[in-house]
Tab-separated table of C-alpha atoms and ligand atoms in Angstrom:
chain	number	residue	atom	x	y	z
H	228	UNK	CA	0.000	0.000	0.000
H	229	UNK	CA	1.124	3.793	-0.712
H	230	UNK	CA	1.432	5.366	2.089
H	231	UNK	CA	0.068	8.651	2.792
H	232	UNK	CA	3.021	11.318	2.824
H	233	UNK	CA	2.552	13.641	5.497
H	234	UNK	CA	4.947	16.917	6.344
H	235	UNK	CA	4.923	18.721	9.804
H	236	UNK	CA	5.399	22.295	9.859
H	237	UNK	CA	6.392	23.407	13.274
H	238	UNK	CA	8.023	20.759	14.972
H	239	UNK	CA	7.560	22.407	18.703
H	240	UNK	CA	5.014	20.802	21.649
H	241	UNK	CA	2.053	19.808	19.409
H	242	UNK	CA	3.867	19.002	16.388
H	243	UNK	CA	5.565	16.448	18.071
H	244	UNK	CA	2.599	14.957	19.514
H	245	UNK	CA	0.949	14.760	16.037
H	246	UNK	CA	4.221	13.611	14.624
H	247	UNK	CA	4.501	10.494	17.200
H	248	UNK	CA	0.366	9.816	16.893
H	249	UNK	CA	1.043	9.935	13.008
H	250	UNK	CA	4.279	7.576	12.811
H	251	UNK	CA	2.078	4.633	15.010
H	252	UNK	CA	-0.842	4.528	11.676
H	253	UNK	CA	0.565	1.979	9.180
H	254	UNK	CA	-1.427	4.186	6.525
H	255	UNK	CA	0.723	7.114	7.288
H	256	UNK	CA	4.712	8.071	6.691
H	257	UNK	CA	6.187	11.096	8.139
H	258	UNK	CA	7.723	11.929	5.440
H	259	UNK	CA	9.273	16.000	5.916
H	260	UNK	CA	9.488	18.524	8.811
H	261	UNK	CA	9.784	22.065	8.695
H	262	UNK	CA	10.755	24.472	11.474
H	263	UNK	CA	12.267	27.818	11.398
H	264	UNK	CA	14.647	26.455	14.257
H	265	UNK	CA	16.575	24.680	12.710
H	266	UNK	CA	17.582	22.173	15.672
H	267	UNK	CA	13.988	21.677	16.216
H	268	UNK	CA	13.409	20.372	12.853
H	269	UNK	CA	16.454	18.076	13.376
H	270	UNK	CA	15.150	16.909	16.522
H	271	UNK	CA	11.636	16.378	15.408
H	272	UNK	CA	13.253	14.557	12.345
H	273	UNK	CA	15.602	12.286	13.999
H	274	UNK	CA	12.455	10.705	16.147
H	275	UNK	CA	9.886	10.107	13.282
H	276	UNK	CA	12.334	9.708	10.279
H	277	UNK	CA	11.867	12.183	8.411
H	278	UNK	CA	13.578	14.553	5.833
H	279	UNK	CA	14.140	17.985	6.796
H	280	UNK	CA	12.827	20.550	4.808
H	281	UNK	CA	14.362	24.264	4.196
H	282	UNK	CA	11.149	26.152	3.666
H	283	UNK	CA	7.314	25.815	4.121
H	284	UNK	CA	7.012	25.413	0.242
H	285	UNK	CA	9.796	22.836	-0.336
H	286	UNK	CA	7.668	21.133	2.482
H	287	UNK	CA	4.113	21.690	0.553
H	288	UNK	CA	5.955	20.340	-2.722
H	289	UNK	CA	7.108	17.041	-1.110
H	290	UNK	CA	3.985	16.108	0.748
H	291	UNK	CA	0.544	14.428	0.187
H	292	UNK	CA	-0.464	16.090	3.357
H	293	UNK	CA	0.624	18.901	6.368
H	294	UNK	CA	0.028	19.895	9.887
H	295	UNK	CA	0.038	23.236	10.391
H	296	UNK	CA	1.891	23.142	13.880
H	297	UNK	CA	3.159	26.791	14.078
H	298	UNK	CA	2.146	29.909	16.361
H	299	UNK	CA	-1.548	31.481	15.957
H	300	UNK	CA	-0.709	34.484	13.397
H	301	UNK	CA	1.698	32.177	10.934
H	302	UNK	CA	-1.417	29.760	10.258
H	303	UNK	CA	-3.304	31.227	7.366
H	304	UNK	CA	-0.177	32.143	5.181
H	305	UNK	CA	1.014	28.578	5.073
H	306	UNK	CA	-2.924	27.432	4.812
H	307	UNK	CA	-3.213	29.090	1.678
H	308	UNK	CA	-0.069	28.107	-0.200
H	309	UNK	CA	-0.994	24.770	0.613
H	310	UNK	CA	-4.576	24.794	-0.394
H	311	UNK	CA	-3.312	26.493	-3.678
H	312	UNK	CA	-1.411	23.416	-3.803
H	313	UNK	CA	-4.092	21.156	-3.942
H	314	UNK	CA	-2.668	19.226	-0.713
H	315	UNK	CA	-4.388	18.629	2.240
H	316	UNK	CA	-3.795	20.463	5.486
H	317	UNK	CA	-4.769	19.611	9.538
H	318	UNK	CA	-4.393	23.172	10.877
H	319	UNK	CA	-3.996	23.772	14.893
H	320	UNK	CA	-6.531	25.777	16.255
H	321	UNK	CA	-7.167	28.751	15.750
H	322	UNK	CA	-7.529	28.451	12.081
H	323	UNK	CA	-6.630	31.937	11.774
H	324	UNK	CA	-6.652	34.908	14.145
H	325	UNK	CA	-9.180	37.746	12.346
H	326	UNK	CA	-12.248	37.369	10.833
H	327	UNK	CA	-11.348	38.604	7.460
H	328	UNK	CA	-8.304	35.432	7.409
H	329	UNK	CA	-10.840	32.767	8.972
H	330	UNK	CA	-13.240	33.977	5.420
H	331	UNK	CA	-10.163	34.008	3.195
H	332	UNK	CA	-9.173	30.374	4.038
H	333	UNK	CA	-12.677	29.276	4.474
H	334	UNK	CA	-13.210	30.583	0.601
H	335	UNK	CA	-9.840	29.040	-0.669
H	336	UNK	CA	-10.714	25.678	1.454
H	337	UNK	CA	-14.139	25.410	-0.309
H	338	UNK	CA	-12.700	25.551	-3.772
H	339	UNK	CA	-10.357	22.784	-2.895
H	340	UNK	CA	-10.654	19.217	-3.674
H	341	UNK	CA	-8.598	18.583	-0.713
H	342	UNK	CA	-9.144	17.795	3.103
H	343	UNK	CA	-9.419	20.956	5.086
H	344	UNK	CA	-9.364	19.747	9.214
H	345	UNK	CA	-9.530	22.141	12.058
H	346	UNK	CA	-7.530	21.401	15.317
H	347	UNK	CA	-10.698	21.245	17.955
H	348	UNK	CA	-9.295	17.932	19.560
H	349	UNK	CA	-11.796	18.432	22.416
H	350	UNK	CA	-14.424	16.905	20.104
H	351	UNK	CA	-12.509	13.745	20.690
H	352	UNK	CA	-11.952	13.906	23.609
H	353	UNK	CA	-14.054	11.180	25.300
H	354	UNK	CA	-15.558	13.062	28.011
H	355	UNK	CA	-17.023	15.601	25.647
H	356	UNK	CA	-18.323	12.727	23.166
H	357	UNK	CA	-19.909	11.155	26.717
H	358	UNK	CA	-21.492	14.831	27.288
H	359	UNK	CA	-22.759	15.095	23.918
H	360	UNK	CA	-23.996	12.024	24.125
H	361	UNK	CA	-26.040	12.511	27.396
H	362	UNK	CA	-27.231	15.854	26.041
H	363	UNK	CA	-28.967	13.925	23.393
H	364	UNK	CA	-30.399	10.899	25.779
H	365	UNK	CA	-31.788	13.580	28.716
H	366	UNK	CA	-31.559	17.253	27.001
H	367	UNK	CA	-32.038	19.757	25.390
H	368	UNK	CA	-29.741	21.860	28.253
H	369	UNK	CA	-31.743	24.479	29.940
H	370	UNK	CA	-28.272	26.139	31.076
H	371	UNK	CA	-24.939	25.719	31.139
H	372	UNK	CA	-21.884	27.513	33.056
H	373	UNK	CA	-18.483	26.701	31.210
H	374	UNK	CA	-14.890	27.637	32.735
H	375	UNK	CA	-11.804	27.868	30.697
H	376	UNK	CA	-8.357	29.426	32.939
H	377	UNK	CA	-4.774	29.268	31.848
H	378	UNK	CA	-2.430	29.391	34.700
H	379	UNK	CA	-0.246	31.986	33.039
H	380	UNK	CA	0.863	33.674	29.752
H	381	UNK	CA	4.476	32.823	29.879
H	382	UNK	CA	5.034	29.258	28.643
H	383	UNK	CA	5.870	28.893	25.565
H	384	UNK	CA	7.260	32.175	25.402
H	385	UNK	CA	5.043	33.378	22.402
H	386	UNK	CA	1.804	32.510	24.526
H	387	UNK	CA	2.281	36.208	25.789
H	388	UNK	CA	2.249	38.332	22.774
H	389	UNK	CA	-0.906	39.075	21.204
H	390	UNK	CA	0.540	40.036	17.800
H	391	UNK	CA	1.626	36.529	17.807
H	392	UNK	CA	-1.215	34.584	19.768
H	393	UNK	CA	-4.260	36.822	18.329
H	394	UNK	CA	-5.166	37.279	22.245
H	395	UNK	CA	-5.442	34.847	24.799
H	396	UNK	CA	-9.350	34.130	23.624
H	397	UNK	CA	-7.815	33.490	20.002
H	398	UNK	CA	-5.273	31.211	21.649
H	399	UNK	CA	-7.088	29.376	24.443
H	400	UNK	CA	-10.560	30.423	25.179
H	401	UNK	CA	-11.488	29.672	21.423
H	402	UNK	CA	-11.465	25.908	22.663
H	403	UNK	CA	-14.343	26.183	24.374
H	404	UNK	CA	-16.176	28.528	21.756
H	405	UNK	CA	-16.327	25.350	19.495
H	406	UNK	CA	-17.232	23.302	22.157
H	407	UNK	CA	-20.258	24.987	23.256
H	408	UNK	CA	-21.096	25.279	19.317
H	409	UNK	CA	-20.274	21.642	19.091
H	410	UNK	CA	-22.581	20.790	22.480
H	411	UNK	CA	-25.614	23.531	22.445
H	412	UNK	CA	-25.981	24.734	18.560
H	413	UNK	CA	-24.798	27.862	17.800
H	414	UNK	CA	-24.757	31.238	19.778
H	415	UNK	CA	-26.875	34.125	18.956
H	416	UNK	CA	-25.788	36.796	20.970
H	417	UNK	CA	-22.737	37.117	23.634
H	418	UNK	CA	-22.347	40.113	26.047
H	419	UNK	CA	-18.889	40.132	27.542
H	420	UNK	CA	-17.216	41.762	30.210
H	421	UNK	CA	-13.374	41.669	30.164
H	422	UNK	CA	-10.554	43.305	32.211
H	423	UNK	CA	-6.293	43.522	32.644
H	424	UNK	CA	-4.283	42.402	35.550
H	425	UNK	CA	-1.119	40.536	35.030
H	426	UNK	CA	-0.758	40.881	31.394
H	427	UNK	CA	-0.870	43.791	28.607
H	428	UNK	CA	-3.474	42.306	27.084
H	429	UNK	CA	-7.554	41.784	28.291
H	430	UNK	CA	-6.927	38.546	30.683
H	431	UNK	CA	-9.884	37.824	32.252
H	432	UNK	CA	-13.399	37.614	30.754
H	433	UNK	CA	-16.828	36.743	32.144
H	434	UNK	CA	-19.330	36.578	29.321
H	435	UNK	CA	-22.912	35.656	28.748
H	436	UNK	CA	-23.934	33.921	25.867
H	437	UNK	CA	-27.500	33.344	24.321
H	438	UNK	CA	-28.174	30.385	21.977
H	439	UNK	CA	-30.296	29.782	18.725
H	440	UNK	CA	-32.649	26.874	20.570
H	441	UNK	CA	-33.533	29.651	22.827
H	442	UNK	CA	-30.584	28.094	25.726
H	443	UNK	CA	-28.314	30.481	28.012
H	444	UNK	CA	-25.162	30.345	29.545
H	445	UNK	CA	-21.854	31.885	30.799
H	446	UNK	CA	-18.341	31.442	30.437
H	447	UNK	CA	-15.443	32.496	32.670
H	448	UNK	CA	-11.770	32.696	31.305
H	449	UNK	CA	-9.036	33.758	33.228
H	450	UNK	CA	-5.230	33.863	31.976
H	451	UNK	CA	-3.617	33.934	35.248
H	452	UNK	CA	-5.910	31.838	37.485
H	453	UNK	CA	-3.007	29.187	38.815
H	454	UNK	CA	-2.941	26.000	37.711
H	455	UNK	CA	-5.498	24.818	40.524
H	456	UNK	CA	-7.627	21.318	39.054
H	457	UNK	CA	-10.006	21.601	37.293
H	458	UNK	CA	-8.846	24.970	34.916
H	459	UNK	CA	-11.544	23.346	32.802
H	460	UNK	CA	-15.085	22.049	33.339
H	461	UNK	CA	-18.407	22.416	31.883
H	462	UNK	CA	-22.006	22.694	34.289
H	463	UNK	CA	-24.611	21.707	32.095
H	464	UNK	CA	-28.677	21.984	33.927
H	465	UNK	CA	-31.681	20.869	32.599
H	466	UNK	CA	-34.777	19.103	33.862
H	467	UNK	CA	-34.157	18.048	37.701
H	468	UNK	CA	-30.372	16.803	36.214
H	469	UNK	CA	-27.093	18.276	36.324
H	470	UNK	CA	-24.091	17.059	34.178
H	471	UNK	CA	-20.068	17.940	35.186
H	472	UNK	CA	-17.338	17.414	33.387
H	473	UNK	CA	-13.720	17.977	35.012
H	474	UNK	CA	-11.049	18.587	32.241
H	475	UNK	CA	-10.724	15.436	30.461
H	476	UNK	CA	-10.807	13.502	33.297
H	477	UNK	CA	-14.249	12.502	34.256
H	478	UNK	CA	-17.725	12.975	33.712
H	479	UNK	CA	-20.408	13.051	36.172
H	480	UNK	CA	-24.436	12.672	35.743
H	481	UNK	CA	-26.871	13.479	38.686
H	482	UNK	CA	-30.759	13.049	37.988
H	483	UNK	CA	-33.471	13.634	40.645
H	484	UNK	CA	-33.936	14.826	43.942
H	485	UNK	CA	-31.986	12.844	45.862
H	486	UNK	CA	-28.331	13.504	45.207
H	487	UNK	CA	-27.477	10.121	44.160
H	488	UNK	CA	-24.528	10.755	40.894
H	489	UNK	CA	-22.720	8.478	38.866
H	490	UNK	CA	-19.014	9.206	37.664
H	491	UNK	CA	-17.262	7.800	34.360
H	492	UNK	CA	-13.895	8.397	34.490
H	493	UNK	CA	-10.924	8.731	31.734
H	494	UNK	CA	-8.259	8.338	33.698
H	495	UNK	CA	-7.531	4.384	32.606
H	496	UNK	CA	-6.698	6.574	28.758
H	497	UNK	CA	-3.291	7.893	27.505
H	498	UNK	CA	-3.389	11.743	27.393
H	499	UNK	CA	-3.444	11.299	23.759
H	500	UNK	CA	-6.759	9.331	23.505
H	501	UNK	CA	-7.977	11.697	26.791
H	502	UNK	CA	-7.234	14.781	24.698
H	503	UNK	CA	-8.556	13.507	21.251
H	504	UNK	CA	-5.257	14.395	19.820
H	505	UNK	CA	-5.108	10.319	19.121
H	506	UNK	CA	-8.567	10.366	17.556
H	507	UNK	CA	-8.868	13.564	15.822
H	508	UNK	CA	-5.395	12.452	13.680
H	509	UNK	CA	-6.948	8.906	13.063
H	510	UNK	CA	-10.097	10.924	11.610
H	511	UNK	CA	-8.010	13.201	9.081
H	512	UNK	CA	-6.526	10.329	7.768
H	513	UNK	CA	-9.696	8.097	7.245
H	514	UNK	CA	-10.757	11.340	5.176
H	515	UNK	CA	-7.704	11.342	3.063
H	516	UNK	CA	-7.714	8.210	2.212
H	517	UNK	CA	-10.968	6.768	2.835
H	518	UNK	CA	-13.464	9.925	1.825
H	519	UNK	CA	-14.938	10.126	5.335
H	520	UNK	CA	-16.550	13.203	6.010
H	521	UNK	CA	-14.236	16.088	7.513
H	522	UNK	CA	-14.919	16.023	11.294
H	523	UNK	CA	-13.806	20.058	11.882
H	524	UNK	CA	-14.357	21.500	8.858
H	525	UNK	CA	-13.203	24.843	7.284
H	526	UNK	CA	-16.355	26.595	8.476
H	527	UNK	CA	-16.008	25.020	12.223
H	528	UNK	CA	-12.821	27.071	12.265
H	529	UNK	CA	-14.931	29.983	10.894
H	530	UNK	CA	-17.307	29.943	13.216
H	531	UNK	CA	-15.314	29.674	16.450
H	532	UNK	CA	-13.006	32.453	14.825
H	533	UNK	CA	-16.036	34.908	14.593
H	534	UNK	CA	-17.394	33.760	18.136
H	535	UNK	CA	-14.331	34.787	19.766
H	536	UNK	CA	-14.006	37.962	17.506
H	537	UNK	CA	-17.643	39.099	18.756
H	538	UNK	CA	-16.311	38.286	22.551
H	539	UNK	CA	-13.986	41.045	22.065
H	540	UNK	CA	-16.314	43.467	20.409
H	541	UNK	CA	-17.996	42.612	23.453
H	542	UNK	CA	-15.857	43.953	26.014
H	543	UNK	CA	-14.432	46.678	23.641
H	544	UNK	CA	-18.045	48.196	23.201
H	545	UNK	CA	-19.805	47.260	26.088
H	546	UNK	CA	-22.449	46.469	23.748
H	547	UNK	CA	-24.076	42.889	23.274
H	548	UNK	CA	-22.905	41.353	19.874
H	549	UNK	CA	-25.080	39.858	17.606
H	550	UNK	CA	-24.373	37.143	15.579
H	551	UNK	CA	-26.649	35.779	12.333
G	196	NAD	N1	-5.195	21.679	20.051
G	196	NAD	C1	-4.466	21.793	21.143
G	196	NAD	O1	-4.797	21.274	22.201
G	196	NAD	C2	-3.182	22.560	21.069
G	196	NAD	C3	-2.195	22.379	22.070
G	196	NAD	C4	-1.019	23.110	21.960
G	196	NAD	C5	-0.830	24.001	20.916
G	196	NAD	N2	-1.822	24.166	19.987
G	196	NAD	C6	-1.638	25.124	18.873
G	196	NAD	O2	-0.557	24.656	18.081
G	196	NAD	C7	0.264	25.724	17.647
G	196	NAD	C8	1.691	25.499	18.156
G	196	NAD	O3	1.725	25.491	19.551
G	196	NAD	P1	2.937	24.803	20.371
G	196	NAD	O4	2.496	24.798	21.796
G	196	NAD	O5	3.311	23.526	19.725
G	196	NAD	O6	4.067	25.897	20.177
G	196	NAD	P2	5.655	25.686	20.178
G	196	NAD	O7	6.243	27.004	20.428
G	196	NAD	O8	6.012	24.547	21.079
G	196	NAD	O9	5.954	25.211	18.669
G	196	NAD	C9	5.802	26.063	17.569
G	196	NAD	C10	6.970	25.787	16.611
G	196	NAD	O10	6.742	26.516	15.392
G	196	NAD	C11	7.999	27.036	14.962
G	196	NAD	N3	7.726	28.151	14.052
G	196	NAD	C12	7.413	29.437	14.342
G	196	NAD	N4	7.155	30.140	13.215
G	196	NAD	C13	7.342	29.273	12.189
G	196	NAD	C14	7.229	29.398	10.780
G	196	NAD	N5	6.849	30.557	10.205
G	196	NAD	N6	7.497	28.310	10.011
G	196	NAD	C15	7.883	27.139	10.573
G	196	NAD	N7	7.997	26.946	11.920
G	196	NAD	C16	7.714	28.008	12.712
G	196	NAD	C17	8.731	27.405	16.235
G	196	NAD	O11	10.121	27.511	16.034
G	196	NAD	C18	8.321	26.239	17.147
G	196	NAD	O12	9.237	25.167	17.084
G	196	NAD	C19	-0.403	26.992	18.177
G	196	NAD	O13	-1.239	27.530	17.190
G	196	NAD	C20	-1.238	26.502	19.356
G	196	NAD	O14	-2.383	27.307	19.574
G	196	NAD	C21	-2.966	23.451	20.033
């Protein structure tokens, strides 16, 4: 069997993790990396195989296939040169980091043939499959409160600057923007209030968000909120239940009015099936080379794109944002 040739550009923290997921698929060689540190590339090279590449378009030329592993504002660029290239592309989240880039690749990904994958790996992830799943069996949610805290903005160094990042919403918040698309339908209208402490940038946000099927809820996000367990969790309520989730660690489902819960836990998963990170890669592939349908498509990455976009209109304008 060919196998699928797939280039990594960015060989830093996630790269490797989707280099090391890809090298384990028998359907899949690793084939080039490409980093703009140099030893990096080596590095990432010397544990899959690999060829090193000099350049992001050598890379596109020699590849069936590339992960888009680089910081937040150097996404779209190398998204585009590759769609023009008829290859197909896995980019990290976020798929870009303005509105007008998300439409630009979103336009250039629909005129492709090719597979165009967003990096929301907390679709995956099996505690928000399991809450999905519940949603359908005891829903719809009445309400829902959703927390998403980084402990800091220092590590890696980039994380910090917003003309690299986008903004911390862009680079960690957006998560759970798709999520709650991916869990309650999409959001109508988001008020936001937002405010800076520890960082030049807007680093904490509290925001209220009202959904299509007529749902509410609210979000907290705070960039320097410690690394204290759980820095992620979603509260969903509806109809005498109330469903948990801690990271993606657990799951727990109370129904009734006598406090009896159940709890499924993760924790017998490697962080890479925990994450999704395992999955999501698995599901690129099968649409490469099977034709299964893309899992986090172009307009996914859209969407969550203009839903943190509006969150900062939000705050700038005091006003409530409205989205179509
Ligand atoms: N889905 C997730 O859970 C998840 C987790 C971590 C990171 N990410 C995303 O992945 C991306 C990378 O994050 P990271 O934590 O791996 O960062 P990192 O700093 O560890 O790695 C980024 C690498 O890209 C390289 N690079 C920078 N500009 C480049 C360019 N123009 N061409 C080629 N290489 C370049 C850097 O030298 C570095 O090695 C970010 O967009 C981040 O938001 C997603």
């Amino acid at each position: 069997m060919k196998k699928l040739k797939v280039g990594i550009i960015g060989a830093g923290y996630i790269g490797g993790v989707h280099a090391a997921l890809l090298a384990k698929d028998e359907r899949v060689s690793v084939a080039m990396v490409h980093d703009v540190a140099v030893e990096r590339a080596e590095q990432l090279a010397h544990s899959t195989g690999a060829s090193i590449a000099s350049s992001a378009e050598d890379l596109i030329g020699g590849v069936d296939a590339l992960y888009i592993t680089t910081p937040n504002t150097k996404h779209t660029a190398i998204a585009l040169a590759a769609i023009d290239a008829g290859k197909s592309v896995f980019c990290e989240k976020p798929m870009a980091t303005s509105i007008e880039d998300a439409r630009t690749v979103l336009e250039a990904a629909a005129r492709s043939g090719a597979v165009f994958q967003v990096g929301h790996n907390r679709r995956f992830a099996p505690v928000y499959a399991t809450l999905k799943e519940m949603l359908r069996e005891s829903g719809p949610a009445h309400s829902a409160h959703v927390k998403m805290n980084r402990g800091e903005l220092i590590n890696p160094a980039w994380v910090g600057d917003p003309a690299i990042t986008g903004g911390f919403l862009y680079e960690t918040t957006i998560h759970m923007f798709d999520m709650m698309r991916f869990l309650f339908g999409e959001i109508r209208g988001i008020d936001a209030v937002g405010s800076s402490h520890e960082y030049p940038e807007t680093d904490d946000f509290s925001v209220l968000l009202r959904f299509d099927s007529g749902m509410h809820g609210t979000l907290a996000s705070s960039a320097d909120a410690s690394w204290l367990f759980p820095f992620e969790r979603v509260e969903v309520f509806c109809h005498h239940a109330t469903i948990t989730s801690r990271e993606m660690e657990s799951i727990s489902y109370s129904e009734g009015l006598d406090g009896r819960h159940s709890t499924r836990s993760m924790q017998q998963l490697s962080r890479e099936e925990k994450w999704g990170y395992a999955q999501e890669d698995r599901a690129f592939v099968d649409s490469i080379v099977d034709g299964a349908a893309v899992a986090v498509t172009a307009l996914d990455g859209f969407k969550s794109v203009e839903l943190v976009d509006a969150c900062y209109q939000a705050v700038q304008t005091g006003e409530r944002t409205h989205l179509n």
